[in-house]
Tab-separated table of C-alpha atoms in Angstrom:
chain	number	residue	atom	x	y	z
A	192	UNK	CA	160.418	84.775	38.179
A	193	UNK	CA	161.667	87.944	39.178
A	194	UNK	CA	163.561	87.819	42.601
A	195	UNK	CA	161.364	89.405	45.232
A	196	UNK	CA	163.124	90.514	47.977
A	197	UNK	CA	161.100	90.508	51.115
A	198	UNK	CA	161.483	92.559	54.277
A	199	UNK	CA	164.089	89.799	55.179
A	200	UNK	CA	165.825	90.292	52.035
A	201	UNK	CA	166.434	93.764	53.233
A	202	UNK	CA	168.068	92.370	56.404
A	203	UNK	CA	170.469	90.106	53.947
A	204	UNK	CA	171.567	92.639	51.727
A	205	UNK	CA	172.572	94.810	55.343
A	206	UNK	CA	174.349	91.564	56.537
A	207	UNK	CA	176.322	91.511	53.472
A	208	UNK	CA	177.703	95.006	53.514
A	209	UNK	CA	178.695	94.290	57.180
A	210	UNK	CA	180.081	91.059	56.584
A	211	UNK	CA	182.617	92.820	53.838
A	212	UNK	CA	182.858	95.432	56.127
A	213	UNK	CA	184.405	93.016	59.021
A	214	UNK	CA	186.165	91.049	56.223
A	215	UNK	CA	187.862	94.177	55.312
A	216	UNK	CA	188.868	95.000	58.711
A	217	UNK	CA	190.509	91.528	59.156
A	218	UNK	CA	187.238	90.780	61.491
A	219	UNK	CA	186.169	87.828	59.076
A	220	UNK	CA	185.557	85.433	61.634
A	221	UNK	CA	182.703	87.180	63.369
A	222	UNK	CA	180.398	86.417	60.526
A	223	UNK	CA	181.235	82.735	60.853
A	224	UNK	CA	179.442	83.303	64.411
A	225	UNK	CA	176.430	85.031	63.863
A	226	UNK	CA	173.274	83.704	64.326
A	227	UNK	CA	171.767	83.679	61.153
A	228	UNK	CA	171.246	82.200	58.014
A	229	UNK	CA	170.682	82.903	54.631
A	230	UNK	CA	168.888	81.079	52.556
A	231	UNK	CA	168.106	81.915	48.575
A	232	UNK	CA	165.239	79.632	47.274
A	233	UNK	CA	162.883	79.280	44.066
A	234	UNK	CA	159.123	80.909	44.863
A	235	UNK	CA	156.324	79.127	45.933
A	236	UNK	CA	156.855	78.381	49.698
A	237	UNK	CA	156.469	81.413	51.299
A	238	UNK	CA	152.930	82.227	51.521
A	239	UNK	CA	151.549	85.771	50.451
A	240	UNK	CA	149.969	86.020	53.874
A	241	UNK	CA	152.638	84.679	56.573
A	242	UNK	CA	150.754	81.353	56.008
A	243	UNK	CA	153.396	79.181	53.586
A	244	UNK	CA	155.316	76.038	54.783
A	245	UNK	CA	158.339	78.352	54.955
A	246	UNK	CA	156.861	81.044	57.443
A	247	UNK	CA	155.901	78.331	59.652
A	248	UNK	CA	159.419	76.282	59.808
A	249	UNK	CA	161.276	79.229	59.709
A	250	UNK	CA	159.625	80.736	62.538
A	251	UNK	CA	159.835	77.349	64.627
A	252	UNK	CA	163.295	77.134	63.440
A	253	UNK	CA	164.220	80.834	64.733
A	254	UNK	CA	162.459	79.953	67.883
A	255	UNK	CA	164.370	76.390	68.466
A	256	UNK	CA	167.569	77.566	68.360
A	257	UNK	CA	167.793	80.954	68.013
A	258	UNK	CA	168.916	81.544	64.324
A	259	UNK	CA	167.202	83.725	62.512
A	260	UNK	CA	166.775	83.212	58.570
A	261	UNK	CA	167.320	85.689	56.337
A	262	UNK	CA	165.142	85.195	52.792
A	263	UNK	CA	165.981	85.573	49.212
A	264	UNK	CA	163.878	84.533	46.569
A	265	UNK	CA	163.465	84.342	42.881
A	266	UNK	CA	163.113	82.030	39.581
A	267	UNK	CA	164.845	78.980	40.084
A	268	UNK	CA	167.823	79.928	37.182
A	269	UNK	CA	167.712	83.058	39.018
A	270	UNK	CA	168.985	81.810	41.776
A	271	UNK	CA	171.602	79.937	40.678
A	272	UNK	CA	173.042	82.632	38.587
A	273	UNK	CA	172.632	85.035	42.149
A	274	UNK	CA	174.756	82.268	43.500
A	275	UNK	CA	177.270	82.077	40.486
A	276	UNK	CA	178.237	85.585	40.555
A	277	UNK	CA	178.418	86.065	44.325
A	278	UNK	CA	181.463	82.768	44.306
A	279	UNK	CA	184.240	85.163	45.159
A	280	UNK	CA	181.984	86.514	47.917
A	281	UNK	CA	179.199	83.972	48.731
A	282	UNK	CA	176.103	85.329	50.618
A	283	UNK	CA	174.103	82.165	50.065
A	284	UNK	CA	174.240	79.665	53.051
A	285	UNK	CA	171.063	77.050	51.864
A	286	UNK	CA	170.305	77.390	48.059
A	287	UNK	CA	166.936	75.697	47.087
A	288	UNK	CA	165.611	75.217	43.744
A	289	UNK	CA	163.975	73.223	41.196
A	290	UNK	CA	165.196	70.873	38.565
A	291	UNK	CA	167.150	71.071	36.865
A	292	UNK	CA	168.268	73.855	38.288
A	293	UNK	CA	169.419	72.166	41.524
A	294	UNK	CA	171.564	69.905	39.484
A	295	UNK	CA	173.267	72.733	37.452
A	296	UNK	CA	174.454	74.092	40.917
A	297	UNK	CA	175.895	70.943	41.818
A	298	UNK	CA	177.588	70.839	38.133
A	299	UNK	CA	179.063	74.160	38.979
A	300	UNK	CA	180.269	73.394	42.170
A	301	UNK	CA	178.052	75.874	44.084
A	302	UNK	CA	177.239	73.133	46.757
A	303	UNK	CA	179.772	71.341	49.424
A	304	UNK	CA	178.120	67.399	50.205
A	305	UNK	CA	175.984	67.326	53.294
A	306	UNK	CA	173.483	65.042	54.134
A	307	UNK	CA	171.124	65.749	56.637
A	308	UNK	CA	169.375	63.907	59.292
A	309	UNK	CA	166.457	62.126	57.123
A	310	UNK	CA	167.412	62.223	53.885
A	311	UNK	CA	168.165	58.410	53.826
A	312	UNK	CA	164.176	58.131	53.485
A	313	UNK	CA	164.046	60.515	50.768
A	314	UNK	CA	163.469	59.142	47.424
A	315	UNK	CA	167.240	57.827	45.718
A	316	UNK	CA	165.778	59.808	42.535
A	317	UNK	CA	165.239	63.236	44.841
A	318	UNK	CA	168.503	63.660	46.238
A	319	UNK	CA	172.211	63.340	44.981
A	320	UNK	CA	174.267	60.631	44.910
A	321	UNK	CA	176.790	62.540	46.122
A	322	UNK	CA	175.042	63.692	49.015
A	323	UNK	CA	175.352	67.620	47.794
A	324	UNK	CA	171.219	68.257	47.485
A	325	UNK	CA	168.077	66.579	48.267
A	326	UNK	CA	164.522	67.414	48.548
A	327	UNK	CA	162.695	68.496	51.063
A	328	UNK	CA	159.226	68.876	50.010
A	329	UNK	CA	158.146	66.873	46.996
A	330	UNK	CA	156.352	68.219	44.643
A	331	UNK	CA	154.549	67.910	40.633
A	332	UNK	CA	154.425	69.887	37.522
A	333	UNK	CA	150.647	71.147	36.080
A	334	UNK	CA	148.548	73.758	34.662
A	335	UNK	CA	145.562	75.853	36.141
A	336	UNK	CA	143.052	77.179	34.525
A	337	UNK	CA	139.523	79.597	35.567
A	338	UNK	CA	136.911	77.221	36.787
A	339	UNK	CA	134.460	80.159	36.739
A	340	UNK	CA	135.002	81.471	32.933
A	341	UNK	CA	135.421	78.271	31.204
A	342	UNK	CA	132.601	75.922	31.161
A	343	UNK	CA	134.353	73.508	29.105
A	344	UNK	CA	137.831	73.048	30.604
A	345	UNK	CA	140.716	71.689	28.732
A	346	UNK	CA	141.877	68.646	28.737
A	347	UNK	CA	144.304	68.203	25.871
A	348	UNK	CA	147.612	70.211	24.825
A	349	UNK	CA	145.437	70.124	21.545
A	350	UNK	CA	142.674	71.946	22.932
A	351	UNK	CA	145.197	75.087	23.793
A	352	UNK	CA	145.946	75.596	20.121
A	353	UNK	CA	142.172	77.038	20.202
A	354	UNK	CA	141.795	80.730	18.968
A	355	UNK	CA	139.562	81.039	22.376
A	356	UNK	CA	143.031	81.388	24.190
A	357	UNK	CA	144.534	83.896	22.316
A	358	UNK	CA	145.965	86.516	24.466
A	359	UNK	CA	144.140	84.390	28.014
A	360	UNK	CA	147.258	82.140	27.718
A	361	UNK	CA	150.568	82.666	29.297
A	362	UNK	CA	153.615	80.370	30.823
A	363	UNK	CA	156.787	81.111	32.727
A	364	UNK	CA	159.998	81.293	31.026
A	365	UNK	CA	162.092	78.324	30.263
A	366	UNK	CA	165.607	78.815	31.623
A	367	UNK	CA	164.879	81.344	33.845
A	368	UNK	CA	161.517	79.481	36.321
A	369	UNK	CA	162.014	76.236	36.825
A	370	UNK	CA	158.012	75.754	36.436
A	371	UNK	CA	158.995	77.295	32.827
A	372	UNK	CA	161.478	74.898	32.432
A	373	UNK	CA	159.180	72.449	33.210
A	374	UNK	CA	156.551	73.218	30.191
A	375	UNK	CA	159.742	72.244	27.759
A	376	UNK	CA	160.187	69.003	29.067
A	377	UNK	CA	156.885	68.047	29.583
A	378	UNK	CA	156.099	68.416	25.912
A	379	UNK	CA	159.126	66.617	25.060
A	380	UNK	CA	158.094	63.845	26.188
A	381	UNK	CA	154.780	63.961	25.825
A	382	UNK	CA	155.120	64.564	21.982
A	383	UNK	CA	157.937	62.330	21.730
A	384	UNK	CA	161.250	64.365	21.643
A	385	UNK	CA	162.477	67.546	20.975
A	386	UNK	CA	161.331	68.216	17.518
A	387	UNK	CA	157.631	67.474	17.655
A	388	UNK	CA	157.653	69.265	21.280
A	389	UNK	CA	159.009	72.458	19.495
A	390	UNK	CA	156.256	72.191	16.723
A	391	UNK	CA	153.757	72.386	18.883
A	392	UNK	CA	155.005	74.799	21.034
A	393	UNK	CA	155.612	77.263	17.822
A	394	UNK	CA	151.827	76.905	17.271
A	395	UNK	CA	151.376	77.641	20.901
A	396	UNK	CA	152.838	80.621	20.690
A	397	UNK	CA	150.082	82.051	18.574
A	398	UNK	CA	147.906	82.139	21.878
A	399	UNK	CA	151.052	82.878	24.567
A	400	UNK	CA	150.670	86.416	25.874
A	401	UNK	CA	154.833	86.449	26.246
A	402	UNK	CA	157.733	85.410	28.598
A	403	UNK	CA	157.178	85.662	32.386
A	404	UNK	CA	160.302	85.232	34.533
A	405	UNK	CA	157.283	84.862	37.271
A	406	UNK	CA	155.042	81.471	37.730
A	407	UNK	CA	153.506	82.677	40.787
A	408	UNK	CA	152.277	85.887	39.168
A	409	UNK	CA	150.419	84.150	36.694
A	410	UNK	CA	147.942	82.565	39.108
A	411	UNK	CA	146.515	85.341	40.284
A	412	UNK	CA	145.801	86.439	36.559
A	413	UNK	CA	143.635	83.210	36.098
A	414	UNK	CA	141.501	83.724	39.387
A	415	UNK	CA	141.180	86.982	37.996
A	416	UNK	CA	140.086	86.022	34.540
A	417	UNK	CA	142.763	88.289	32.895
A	418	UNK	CA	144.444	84.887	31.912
A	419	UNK	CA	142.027	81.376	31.431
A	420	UNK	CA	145.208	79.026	31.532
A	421	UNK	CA	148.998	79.204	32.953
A	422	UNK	CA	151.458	77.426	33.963
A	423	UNK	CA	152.828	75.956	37.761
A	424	UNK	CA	152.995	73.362	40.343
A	425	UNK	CA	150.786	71.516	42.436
A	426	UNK	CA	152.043	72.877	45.529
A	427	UNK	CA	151.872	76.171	44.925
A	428	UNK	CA	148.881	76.788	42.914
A	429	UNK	CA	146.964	74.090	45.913
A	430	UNK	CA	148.649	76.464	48.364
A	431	UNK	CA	147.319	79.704	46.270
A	432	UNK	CA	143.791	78.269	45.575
A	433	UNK	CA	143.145	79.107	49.165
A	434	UNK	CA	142.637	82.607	48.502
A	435	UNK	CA	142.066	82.118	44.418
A	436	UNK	CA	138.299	80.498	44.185
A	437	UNK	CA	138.342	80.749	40.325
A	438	UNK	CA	141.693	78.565	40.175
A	439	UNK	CA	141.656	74.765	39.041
A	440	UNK	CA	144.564	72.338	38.632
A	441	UNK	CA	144.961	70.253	35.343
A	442	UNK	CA	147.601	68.288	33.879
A	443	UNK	CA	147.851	68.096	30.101
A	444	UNK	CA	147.307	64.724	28.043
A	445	UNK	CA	148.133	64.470	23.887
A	446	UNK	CA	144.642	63.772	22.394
A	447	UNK	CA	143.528	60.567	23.437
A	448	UNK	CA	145.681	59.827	26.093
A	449	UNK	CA	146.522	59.697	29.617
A	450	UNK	CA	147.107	63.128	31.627
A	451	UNK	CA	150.802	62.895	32.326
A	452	UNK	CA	153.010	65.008	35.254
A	453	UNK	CA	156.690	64.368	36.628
A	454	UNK	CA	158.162	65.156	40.323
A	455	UNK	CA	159.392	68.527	40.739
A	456	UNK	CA	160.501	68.576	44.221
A	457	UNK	CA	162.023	71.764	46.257
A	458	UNK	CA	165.341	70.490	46.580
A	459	UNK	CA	167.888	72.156	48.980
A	460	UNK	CA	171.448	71.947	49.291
A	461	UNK	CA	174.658	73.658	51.333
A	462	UNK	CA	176.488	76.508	49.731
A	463	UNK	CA	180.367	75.993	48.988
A	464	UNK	CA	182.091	78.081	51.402
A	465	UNK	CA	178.718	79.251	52.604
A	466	UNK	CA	179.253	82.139	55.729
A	467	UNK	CA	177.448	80.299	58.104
A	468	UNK	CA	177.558	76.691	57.434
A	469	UNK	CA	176.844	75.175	60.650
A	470	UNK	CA	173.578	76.822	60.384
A	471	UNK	CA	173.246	76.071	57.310
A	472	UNK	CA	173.081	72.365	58.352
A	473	UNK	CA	171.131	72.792	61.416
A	474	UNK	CA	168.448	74.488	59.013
A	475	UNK	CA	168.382	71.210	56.258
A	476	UNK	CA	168.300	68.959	58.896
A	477	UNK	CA	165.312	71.030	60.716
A	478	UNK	CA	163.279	71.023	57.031
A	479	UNK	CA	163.741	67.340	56.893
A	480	UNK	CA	162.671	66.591	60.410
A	481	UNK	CA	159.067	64.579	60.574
A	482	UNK	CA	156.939	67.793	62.109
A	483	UNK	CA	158.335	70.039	59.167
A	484	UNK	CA	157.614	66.939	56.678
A	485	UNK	CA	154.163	66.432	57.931
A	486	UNK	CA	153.565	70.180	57.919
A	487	UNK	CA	154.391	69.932	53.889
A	488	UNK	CA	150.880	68.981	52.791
A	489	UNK	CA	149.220	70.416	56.371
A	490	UNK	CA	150.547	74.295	55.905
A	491	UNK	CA	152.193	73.932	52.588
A	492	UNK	CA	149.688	72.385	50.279
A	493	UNK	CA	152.762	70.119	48.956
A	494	UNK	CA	153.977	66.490	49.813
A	495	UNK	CA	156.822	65.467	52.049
A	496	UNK	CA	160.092	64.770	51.023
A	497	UNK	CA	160.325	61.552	53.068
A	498	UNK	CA	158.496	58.427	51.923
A	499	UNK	CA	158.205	57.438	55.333
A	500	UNK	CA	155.733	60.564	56.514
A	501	UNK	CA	152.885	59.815	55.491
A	502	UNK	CA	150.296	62.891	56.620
A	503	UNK	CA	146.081	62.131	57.049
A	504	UNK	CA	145.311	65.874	56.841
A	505	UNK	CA	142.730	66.973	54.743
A	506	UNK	CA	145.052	68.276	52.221
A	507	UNK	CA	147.196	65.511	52.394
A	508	UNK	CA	143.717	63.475	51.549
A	509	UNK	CA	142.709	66.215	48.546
A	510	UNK	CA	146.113	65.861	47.182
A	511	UNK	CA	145.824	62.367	46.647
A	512	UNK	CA	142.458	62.366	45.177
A	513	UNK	CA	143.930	65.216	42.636
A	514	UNK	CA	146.783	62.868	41.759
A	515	UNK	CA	144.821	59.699	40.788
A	516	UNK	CA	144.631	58.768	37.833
A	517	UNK	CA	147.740	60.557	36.668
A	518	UNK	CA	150.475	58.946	35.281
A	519	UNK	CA	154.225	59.866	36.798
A	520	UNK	CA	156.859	60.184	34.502
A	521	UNK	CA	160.634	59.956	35.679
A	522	UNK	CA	162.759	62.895	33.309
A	523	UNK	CA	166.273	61.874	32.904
A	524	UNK	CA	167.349	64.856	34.763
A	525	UNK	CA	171.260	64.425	34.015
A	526	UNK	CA	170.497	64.220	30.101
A	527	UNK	CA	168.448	67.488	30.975
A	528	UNK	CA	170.700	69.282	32.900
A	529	UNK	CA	173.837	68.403	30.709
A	530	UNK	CA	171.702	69.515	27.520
A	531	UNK	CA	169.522	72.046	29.430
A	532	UNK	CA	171.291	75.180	26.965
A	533	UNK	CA	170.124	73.462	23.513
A	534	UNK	CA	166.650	73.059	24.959
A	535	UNK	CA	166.211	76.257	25.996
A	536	UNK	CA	167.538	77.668	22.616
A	537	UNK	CA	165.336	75.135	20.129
A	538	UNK	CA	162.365	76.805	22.434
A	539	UNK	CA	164.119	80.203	22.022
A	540	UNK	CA	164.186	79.514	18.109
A	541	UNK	CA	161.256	78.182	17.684
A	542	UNK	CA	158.845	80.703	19.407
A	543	UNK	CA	160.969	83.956	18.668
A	544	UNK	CA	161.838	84.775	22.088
C-alpha cells in the first residue's frame, strides 16, 4: 500500500523540519510540549469521505483535550520500515499496524510498554504480553468480489484457478500490506503448510494482474468491474461497500470444506522515544475507551477491540450475520513473525515477483 499522505501528513512533515530545527538550536524540549500527535497507521480507517472510525475519534479526541493528530498512512510493512529508518530521529508517536507487522516492531524495539486504560478486556491473543501493543479495533481477513458481473460467485480457492479470472484478479503484496501478508498465510494453512500453499499460489499467478503495495485500491476496481475478485478485510471493504454497490465479501474454503478467516486486528502501540509521548498515551487510552469501541462497528464497519463492548447497531448486527458460519483460525503469529522473511521469499520464488 503506498503511503498516502493526507492534508495532515503535510502538517507532520512541517512539524518535523521544525522539530530539528528547535533540536538544532538546543530548543529540544519545546517539541516535548506541543500539542500534537503523530500517529503513522496501516490504511483502512480513515474513510475516503471524512466518515471512517478514525475521522470521528480523532476529531472527538482533538476536541477533548485539545491535541491535535497529525496522520500518516501506508501498507502495514510500510510503516514499520518509515519507523525503522526515522530511529535516530523518531517522528512516529502511535504506530498502528497489522500482523505481523505489529509484532516485527516490537521485535525491533520500535515500541516502549504501555498499557492503556482497557486493554485488560482486550483479547490475551490481541495484545502483547509485554504490554508494548494491543488492538484496538478487531478485525478479519477475506476476499470481495463484483456481485453485479458474476452470477456465479466463488466459493472455493479452486474456483480462482478459472481462466474466467485471468487479468480480473489481483491481491496486495505480501511483505509490504499486511492484507497481502495475509493471503500467504491463509493458504498456508488452508492447504496445509508452506509447500502446497506455494503450489497453488504459482497456479494463481496465471490469473493475478501483479503486485499492489495498495489493498484499499483494489476495491474500488471490483465495484468497478475492472477487477471481479481482490483481496482485504472485513472492516474495510464493509466500511467501503457503503459507497461500492457492486462489492461482496467472501472468505475462501479448499473444495469441499468450510470457509475459513483469522483475526486481523488494528493493533496500536507507543513509539520508543516517541516526541510526544504523553499524548501518545492519552490518544491509546482515548481509542480504547467504550464510546470509541462501540463506534468500531457503528462508524467504522469493524468490531471492538474489547470483549466486553458489545454494540446492537445495525452494522454491528450485519457483521455478525456475515461471520456465521465461518470458522476462526488462530495463526501462530510468533512462528510468523520470526519466519515472516522465508515466507515472503518462497511466495517471491514461486510466483516470479
Amino acid at each position: 500500500m503506498p503511503t498516502r499522505i493526507r492534508t495532515a501528513a503535510t502538517a507532520t512533515l512541517t512539524a518535523a523540519l521544525l522539530a530539528t530545527t528547535l533540536s538544532a538550536c538546543g530548543s529540544s524540549s519545546a517539541a516535548s510540549d506541543e500539542k500534537v500527535v503523530t500517529v503513522y497507521s496501516a490504511d483502512g480507517l480513515k474513510g475516503e469521505h471524512g466518515d471512517g472510525w478514525y475521522d470521528r475519534v480523532f476529531k472527538d479526541f482533538e476536541r477533548e483535550t485539545g491535541i491535535k493528530v497529525e496522520y500518516v498512512e501506508g501498507g502495514s510493512g510500510e510503516m514499520v520500515q518509515r519507523a525503522l529508518r526515522e530511529r535516530r530521529n523518531t517522528q512516529a508517536d502511535v504506530l498502528v499496524t497489522l500482523p505481523p507487522f505489529i509484532q516485527q516492531a516490537d521485535s525491533k524495539g520500535l515500541l516502549q510498554a504501555y498499557e492503556p486504560k482497557g486493554a485488560d478486556q482486550v483479547h490475551a491473543a490481541d495484545r502483547s504480553r509485554t504490554g508494548t501493543w494491543t488492538a484496538v479495533v478487531n478485525n478479519y481477513f477475506g476476499f470481495v468480489h463484483n456481485k453485479k458481473e458474476l452470477k456465479t460467485p466463488p466459493t472455493t480457492w479452486e474456483d480462482l484457478l478459472d481462466p474466467k479470472y485471468k487479468d480480473r484478479l489481483q491481491y496486495s503484496t505480501p511483505g509490504v500490506a499486511g492484507d497481502g501478508t495475509a493471503v500467504v498465510i491463509k493458504a498456508m494453512h488452508d492447504f496445509g503448510g508452506r509447500e502446497p500453499a506455494m503450489a497453488y499460489l504459482k497456479k494463481l499467478q496465471a490469473n493475478n494482474v501483479g503486485p499492489s503495495s495498495s489493498t484499499s485500491k483494489l476495491a474500488p476496481k471490483v465495484d468497478k468491474g475492472e477487477l471481479l475478485v481482490a483481496n482485504g478485510d472485513v472492516q474495510m471493504n464493509f466500511a467501503q461497500a457503503r459507497s461500492m454497490p457492486n462489492l461482496a465479501i467472501w472468505f475462501p474454503a479448499r473444495e469441499g470444506g468450510r470457509p475459513t478467516t483469522f483475526a486481523l486486528p488494528y493493533a496500536a502501540g507507543l513509539v520508543k522515544d516517541a516526541p510526544h509521548s504523553a499524548n501518545g498515551r492519552k490518544l491509546l487510552d482515548f481509542m480504547l475507551t467504550e464510546r470509541a469501541q462501540r463506534q468500531a462497528s457503528e462508524v467504522g464497519g469493524g468490531f471492538p477491540a474489547r470483549t466486553d463492548v458489545k454494540p446492537t447497531d445495525a452494522n454491528a448486527i450485519a457483521l455478525d450475520t456475515l461471520m456465521r458460519d465461518v470458522e476462526v483460525f488462530e495463526p501462530d503469529w510468533a512462528d510468523i513473525e520470526k519466519n515472516l522473511t522465508t515466507y515472503i521469499d518462497a511466495w517471491k520464488k514461486a510466483t516470479g515477483s
